[in-house]
PDB file of C-alpha atoms and ligand atoms in Angstrom:
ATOM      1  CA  UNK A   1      70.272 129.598 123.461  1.00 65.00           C
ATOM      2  CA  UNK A   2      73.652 130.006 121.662  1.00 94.00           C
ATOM      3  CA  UNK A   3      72.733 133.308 120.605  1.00 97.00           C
ATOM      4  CA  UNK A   4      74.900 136.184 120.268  1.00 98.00           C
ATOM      5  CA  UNK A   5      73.720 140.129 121.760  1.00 98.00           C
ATOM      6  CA  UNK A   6      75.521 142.874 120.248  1.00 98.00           C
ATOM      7  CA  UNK A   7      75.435 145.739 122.783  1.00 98.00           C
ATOM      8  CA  UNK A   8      76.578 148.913 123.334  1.00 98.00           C
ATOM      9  CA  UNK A   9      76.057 152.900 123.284  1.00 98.00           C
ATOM     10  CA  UNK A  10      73.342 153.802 120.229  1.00 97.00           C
ATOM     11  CA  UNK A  11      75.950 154.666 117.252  1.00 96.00           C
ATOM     12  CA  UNK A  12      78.138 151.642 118.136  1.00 97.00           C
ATOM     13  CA  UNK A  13      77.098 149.689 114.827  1.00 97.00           C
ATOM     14  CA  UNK A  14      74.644 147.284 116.304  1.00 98.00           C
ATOM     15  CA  UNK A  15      72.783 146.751 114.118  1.00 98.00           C
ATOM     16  CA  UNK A  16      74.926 147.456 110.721  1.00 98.00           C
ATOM     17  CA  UNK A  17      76.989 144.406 112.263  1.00 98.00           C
ATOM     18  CA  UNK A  18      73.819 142.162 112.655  1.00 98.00           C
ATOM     19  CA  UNK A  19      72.482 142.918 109.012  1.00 98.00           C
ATOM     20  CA  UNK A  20      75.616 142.771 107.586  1.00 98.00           C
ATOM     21  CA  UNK A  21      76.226 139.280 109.130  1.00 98.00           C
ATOM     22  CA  UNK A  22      72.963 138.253 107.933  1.00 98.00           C
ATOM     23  CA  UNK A  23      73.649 139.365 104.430  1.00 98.00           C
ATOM     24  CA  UNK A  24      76.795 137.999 104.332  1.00 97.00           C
ATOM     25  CA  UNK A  25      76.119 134.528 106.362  1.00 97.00           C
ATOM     26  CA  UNK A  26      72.171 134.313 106.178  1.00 97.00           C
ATOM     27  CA  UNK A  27      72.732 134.595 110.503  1.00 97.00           C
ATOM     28  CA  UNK A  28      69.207 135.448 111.288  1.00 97.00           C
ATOM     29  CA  UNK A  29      68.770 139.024 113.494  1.00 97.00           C
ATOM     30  CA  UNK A  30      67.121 140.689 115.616  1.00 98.00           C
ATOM     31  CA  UNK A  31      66.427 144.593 116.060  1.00 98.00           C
ATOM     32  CA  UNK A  32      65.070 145.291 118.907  1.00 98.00           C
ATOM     33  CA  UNK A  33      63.779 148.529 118.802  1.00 98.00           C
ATOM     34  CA  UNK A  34      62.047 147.529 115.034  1.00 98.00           C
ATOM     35  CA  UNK A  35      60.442 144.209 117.054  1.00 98.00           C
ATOM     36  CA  UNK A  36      59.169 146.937 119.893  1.00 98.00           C
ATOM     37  CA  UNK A  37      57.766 148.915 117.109  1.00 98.00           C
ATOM     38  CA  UNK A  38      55.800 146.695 115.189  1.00 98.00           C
ATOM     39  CA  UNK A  39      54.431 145.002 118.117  1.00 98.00           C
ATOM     40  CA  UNK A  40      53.482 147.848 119.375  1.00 98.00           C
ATOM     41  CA  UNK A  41      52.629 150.094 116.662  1.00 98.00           C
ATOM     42  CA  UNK A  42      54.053 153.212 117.837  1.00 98.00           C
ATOM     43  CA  UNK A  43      57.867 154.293 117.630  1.00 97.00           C
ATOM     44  CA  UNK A  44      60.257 154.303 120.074  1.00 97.00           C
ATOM     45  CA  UNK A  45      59.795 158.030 120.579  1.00 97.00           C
ATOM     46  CA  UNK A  46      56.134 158.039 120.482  1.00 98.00           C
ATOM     47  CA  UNK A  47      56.689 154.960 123.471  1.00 98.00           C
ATOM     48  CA  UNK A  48      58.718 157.388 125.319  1.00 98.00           C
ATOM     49  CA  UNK A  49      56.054 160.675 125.281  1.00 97.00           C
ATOM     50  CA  UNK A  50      52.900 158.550 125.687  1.00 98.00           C
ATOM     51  CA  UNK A  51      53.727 155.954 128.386  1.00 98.00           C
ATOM     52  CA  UNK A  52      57.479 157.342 129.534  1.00 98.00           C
ATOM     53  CA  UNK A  53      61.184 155.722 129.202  1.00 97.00           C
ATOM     54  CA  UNK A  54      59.976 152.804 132.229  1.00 98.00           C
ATOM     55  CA  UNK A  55      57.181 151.317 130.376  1.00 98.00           C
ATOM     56  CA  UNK A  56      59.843 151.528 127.113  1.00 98.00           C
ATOM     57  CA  UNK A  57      62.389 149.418 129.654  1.00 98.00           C
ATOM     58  CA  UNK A  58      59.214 147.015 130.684  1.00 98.00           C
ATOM     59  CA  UNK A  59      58.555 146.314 126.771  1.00 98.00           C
ATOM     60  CA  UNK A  60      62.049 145.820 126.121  1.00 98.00           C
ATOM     61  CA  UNK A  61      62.819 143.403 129.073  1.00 98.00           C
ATOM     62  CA  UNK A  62      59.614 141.190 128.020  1.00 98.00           C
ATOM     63  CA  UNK A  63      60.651 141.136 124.187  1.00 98.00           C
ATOM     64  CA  UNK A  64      64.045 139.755 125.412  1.00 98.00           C
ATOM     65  CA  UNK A  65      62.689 136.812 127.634  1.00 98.00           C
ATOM     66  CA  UNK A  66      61.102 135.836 124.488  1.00 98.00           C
ATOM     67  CA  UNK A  67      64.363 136.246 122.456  1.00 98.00           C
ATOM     68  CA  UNK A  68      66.048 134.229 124.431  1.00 98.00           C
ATOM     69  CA  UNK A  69      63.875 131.175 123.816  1.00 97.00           C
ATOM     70  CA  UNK A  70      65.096 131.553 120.146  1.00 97.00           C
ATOM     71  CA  UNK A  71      68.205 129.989 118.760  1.00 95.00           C
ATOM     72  CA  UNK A  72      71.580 131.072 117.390  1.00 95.00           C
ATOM     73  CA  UNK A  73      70.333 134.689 116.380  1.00 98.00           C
ATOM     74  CA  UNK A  74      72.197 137.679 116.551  1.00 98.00           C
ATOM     75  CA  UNK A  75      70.511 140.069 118.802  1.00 98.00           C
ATOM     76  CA  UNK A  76      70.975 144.049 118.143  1.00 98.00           C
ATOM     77  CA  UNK A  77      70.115 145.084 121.695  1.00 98.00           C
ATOM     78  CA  UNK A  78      68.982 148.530 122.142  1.00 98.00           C
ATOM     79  CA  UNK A  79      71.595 150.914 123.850  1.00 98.00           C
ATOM     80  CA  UNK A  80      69.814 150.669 127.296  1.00 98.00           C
ATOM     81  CA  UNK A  81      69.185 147.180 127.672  1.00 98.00           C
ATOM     82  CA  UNK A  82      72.292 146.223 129.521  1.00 98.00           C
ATOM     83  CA  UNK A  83      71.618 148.966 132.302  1.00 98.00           C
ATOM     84  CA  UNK A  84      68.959 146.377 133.944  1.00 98.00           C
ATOM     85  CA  UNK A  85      70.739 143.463 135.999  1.00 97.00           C
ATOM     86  CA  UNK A  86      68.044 141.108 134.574  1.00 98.00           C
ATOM     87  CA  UNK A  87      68.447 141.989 131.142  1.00 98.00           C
ATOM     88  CA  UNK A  88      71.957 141.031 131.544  1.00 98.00           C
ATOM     89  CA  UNK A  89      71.169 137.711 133.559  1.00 98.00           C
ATOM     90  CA  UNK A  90      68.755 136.898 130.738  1.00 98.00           C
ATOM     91  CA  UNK A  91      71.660 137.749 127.826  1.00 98.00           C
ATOM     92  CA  UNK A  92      74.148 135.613 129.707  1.00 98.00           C
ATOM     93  CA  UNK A  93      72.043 132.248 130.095  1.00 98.00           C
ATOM     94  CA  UNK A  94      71.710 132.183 126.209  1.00 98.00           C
ATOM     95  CA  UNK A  95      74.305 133.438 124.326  1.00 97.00           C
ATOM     96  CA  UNK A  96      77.241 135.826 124.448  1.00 98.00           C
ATOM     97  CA  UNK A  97      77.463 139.093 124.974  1.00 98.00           C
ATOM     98  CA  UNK A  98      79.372 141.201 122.734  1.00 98.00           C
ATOM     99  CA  UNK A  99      80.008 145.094 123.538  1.00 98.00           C
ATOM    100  CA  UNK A 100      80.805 147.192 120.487  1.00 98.00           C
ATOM    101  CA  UNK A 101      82.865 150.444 121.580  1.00 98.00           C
ATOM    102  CA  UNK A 102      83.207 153.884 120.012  1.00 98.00           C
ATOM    103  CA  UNK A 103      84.548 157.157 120.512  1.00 98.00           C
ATOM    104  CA  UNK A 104      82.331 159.992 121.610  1.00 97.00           C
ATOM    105  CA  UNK A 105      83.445 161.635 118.440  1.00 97.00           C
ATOM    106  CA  UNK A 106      82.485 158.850 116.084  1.00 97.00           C
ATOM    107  CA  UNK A 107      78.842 158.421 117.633  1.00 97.00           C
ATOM    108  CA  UNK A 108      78.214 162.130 117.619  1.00 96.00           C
ATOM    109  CA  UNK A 109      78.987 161.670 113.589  1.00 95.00           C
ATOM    110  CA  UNK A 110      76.908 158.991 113.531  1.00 93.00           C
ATOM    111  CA  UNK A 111      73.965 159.976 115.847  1.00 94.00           C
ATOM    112  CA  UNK A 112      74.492 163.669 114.615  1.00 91.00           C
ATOM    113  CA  UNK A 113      71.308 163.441 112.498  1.00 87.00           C
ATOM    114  CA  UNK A 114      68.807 161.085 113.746  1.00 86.00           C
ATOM    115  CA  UNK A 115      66.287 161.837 115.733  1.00 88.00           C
ATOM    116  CA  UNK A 116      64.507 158.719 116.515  1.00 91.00           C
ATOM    117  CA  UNK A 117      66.529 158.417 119.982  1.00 94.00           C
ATOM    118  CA  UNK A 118      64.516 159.912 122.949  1.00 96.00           C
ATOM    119  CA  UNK A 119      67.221 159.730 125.446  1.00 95.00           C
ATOM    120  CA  UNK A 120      69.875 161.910 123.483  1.00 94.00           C
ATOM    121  CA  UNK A 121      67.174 164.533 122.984  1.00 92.00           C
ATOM    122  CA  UNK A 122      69.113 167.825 123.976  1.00 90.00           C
ATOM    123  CA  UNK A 123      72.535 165.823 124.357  1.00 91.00           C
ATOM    124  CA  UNK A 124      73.529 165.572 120.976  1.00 94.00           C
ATOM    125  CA  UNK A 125      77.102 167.311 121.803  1.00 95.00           C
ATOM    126  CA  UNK A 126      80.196 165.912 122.743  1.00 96.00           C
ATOM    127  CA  UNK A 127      79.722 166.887 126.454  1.00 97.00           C
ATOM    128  CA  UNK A 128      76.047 165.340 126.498  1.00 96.00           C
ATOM    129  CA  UNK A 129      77.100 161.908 124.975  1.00 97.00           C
ATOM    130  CA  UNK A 130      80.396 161.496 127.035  1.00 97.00           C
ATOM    131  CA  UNK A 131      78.103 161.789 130.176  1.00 97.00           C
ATOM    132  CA  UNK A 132      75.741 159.110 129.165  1.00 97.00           C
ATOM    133  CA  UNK A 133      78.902 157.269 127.983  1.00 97.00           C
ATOM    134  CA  UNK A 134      80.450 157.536 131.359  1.00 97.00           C
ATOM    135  CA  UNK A 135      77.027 156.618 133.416  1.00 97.00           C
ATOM    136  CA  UNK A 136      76.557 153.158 130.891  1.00 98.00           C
ATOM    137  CA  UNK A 137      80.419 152.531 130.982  1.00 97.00           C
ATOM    138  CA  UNK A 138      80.596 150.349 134.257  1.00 98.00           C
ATOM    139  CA  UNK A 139      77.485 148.480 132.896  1.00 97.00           C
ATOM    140  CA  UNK A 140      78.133 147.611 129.842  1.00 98.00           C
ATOM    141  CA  UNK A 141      81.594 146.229 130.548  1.00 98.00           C
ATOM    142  CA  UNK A 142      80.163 144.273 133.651  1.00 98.00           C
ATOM    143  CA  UNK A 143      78.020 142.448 131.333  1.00 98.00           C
ATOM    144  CA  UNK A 144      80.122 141.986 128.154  1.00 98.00           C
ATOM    145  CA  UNK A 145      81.845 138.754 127.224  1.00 98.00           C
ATOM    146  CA  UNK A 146      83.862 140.329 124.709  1.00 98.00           C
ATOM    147  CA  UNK A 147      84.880 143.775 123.604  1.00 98.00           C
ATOM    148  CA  UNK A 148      85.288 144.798 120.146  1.00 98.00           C
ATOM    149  CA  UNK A 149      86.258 148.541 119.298  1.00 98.00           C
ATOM    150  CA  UNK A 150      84.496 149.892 116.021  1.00 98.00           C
ATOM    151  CA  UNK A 151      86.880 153.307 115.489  1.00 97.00           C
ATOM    152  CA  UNK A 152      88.471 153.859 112.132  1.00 97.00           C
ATOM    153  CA  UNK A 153      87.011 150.443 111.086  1.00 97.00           C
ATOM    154  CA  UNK A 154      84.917 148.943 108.476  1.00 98.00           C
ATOM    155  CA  UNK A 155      81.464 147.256 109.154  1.00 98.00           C
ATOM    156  CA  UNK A 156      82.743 144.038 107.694  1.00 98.00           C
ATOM    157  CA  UNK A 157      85.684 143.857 109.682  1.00 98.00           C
ATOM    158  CA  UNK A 158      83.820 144.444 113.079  1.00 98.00           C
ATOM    159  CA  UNK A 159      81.402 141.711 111.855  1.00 98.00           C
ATOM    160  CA  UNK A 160      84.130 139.497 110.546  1.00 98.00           C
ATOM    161  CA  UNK A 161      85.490 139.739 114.556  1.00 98.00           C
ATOM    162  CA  UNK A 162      81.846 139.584 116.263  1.00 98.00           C
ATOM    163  CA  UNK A 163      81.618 136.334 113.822  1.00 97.00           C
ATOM    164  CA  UNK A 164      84.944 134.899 114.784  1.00 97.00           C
ATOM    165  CA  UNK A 165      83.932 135.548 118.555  1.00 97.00           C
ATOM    166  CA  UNK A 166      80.417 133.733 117.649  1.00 93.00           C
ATOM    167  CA  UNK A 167      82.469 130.657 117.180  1.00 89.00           C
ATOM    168  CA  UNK A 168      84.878 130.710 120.327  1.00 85.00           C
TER     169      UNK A 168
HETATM  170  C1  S3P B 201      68.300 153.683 123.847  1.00 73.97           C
HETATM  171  C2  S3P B 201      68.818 153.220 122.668  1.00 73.97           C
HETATM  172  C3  S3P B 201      68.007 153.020 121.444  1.00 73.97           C
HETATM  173  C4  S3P B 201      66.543 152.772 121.823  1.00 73.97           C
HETATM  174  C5  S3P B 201      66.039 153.832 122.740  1.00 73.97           C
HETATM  175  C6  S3P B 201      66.851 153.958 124.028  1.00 73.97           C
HETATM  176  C7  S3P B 201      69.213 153.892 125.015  1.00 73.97           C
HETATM  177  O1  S3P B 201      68.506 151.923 120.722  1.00 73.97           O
HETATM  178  O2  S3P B 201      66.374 151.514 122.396  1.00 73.97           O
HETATM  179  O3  S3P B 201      66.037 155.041 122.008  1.00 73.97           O
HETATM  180  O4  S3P B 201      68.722 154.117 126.132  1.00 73.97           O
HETATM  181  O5  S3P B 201      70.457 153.820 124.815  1.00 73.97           O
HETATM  182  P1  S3P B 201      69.850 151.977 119.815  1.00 73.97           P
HETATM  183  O6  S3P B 201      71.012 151.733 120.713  1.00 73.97           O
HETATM  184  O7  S3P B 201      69.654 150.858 118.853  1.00 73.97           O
HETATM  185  O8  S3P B 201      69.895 153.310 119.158  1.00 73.97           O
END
């Protein structure tokens, strides 16, 4: 309950809002994927070649039923989360849901070198990313409480607004 769930396309600044908010304000967080991965003990990508992207989705879906029995924790969803209806249903009955936005330019900069992200495998180009940007669009803003745009800004001043939405 009273929790807050940063979502939005992988590069948005998830999770550099939820650990800078917890270094800042001591707001406990939660990574999602990093939860996944220790429970599990494989990484996301290995979870994605050895029991493929639904059984990734079924993990993710159980870890956030059990999130949501927490309290007042920032939540840095992974990218895909809000693409299941009951995801969302389970975000919105404790806590708000905050979508952080970015150009397909800036996440190609920030994805550029990763490679820890199954889904962009072979879409790490403009064209590939505004696709998957365009298929999540509709879904993400469905579900999204409030929408804070992350281009040509600072970490602390996206987390100083994802803070001052926390208290609405
Ligand atoms: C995914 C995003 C990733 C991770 C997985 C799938 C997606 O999380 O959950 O690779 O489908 O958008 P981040 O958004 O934290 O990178």
């Amino acid at each position: 309950m009273n929790n807050v769930y940063l979502i939005g396309f992988m590069g948005s600044g998830k999770s550099s809002v939820a650990a800078w908010l917890m270094r800042q304000y001591g707001i406990p967080r939660v990574e999602m994927d990093r939860e996944i991965e220790a429970e599990y003990g494989m990484t996301i990508p290995e979870i994605f070649e050895k029991e493929g992207e639904g059984a990734f989705r079924q993990k993710e879906t159980l870890l956030l039923r059990k999130i949501a029995e927490r309290e007042e924790v920032v939540v840095s969803c992974g990218g895909g989360v809000p693409t299941r209806t009951e995801n969302v249903e389970v975000m919105r009955a404790s806590g708000k849901i905050i979508l952080l936005t970015a150009a397909p330019e800036s996440i190609l900069a920030r994805v550029k070198r990763a490679e820890n992200r199954p889904v962009l495998k072979g879409k790490k180009t403009l064209e590939g990313i505004r696709e998957l940007m365009e298929q999540r669009r509709e879904c993400y803003e469905a579900a999204a409480d409030y929408i804070v745009p992350t281009d040509g800004r600072s970490v602390a001043e996206v987390a100083e607004e994802v803070r001052s939405l926390m208290q609405k």
